Amino acid sequence: MNSEEEFYDAETGLESDDSCEVSFKDALVFDRKQLTDGSTQENGVWERRKSLPAEMISRNNFSVWSILKKCIGMELSKIAMPVVFNEPLSFLQRISEYMEHTHLIHKACSLSDSIERMQVVAAFAVSSVASQWERTGKPFNPLLGETFELTREEEGYRLISEQVSHHPPISAFHVQSLKQEFEFHGSIYPKLKFWGKSVEAEPKGTMTLELLKHKEAYTWTNPMCCVHNIILGKLWIEQYGTVEIINHSTGEKCVLNFKPCGMFGKDLHRVEGYIQDRSKKKRSVIYGKWTECIYSIDPKLYDSHKKSDKKTGSDSKKLRQERSCEGEEADDLPDVQETVTVIPGSALLWRVTPRPAHSAQMYNFTSFAVTLNELEPGMERRLAPTDCRLRPDIRAMENGDMDLASAEKERLEEKQRAARRERSKDEEEWSTRWFELRTNAHTGAEDWLYTGSSQRGHGGSWSEDRGHRRQS
């Protein structure tokens, strides 16, 4: 088999009944020898891999300034970036990292008190962005019609996501509990802007978590994310902005303030907020860091601690280095990064899962992220031909072949442009497969919602139903 036949050739969909811009169904995207790379098999039991097939390529010899210098203040979704600045995951796979701490949703489902449930939902909302810490690589832009499915029986859920729009780029996802305990869904339009020294990402879109047993629905939007020192200095990430989590069933609300770095770096990664009931009475205070842990405490205890802290705080301020996050030549990452000080009487809601010891050589992936592009034994027979795992550019980058990754990325993007030109010439509208634009019943706003079946005449939706889908 020659090298061309070893990789999927993306179809425009104009010649096939799949009618999708991205399809990888007619060739092999990987060498079978690589199927178990990083995975282990003991006593006949397969285990998920703990490392990537190849280490991350250094970016030290590459400069992004020549590309971005004309883009200050502009939205970057239409700017083609060299593959070296990517990480070997699609944005659809990146979205699935919201589910790394699924145990928090199960915990919320088990609680009888609505305030306690809100506390844990707030912790889940924070945990869902924790994997972005030090993740300075850009995920691959999904091709229109690209999909990703993930089933984790041990965590009790299955996820499906689809790229439902290319301009603007919109990714929709839907998660279902295997025991019908919850549903979690949303659609994200990541707006990226370059501001000279940093890139700011605004993850437009609403997250909706439904706890079915309690007949509750929670909605929120994620905080802003900023990558500093794009041109000069060490890359670092902060998240900031106000996140409001609303329980549409009880009227309770949680307001979380993701604090910007601030003077002397004292607020770097910090999150503080409160939960109020329907009458706007504060019932709980939430605090911690989105990179470490989140606690809850009674508001009276929190206020008492703050008052005593102010009395002793003046001396400790003198010990801090007198510099801000805004350096003259680079947005310096503060040297002083204190861990969370636990206030007596606090309850731990969530603590981040430690990353692998060699995470820095794997694009700073978490253990969960390492597994997302893995082809499990027999999976290639069940996967939809549009699944991210079958993308040849991502697979090549994961294997350390940057030249092939770059060539395949350019080829796929050109295939997508050609397909768009053909649709425009034929005045053909793109139709999504698993999602459609409808009204979110809880917010009243337009949202891409899962339909429960394919919109292209195929039956079934999840992995175990693909046999019906392929036969139809």
XYZ file of C-alpha atoms in Angstrom, residues 49-60 84 86-88 133-137 234 355-367 369-370 397-400 402:
42
model
C -3.235 5.187 26.315
C -1.290 7.401 28.692
C 0.883 9.210 26.145
C 0.867 10.428 22.545
C 2.743 8.546 19.799
C 5.262 11.406 19.416
C 6.425 14.354 21.496
C 5.413 17.923 20.724
C 7.503 19.753 18.112
C 9.279 22.868 19.450
C 7.826 26.174 18.254
C 10.943 28.173 19.133
C 2.999 24.132 14.041
C -1.891 23.784 16.455
C -2.360 20.911 18.857
C -3.376 17.455 17.523
C -4.502 25.978 31.621
C -1.196 26.160 29.698
C -2.903 24.854 26.534
C -1.375 27.417 24.184
C -1.764 25.323 21.024
C 6.553 32.935 27.530
C -1.695 16.109 34.781
C 0.740 13.472 33.545
C 4.372 14.068 34.519
C 5.293 14.420 30.824
C 2.344 16.685 29.966
C 4.639 19.528 28.812
C 5.964 17.281 26.028
C 2.368 16.451 24.983
C 0.974 19.943 24.295
C 0.124 20.227 28.030
C -2.661 17.696 27.563
C -4.516 16.264 30.532
C -4.761 12.483 30.861
C -7.198 14.824 26.453
C -4.482 12.283 25.590
C 0.636 15.819 13.679
C -0.016 13.422 16.537
C 2.538 11.062 14.969
C 5.100 13.866 14.700
C 4.575 18.012 10.593
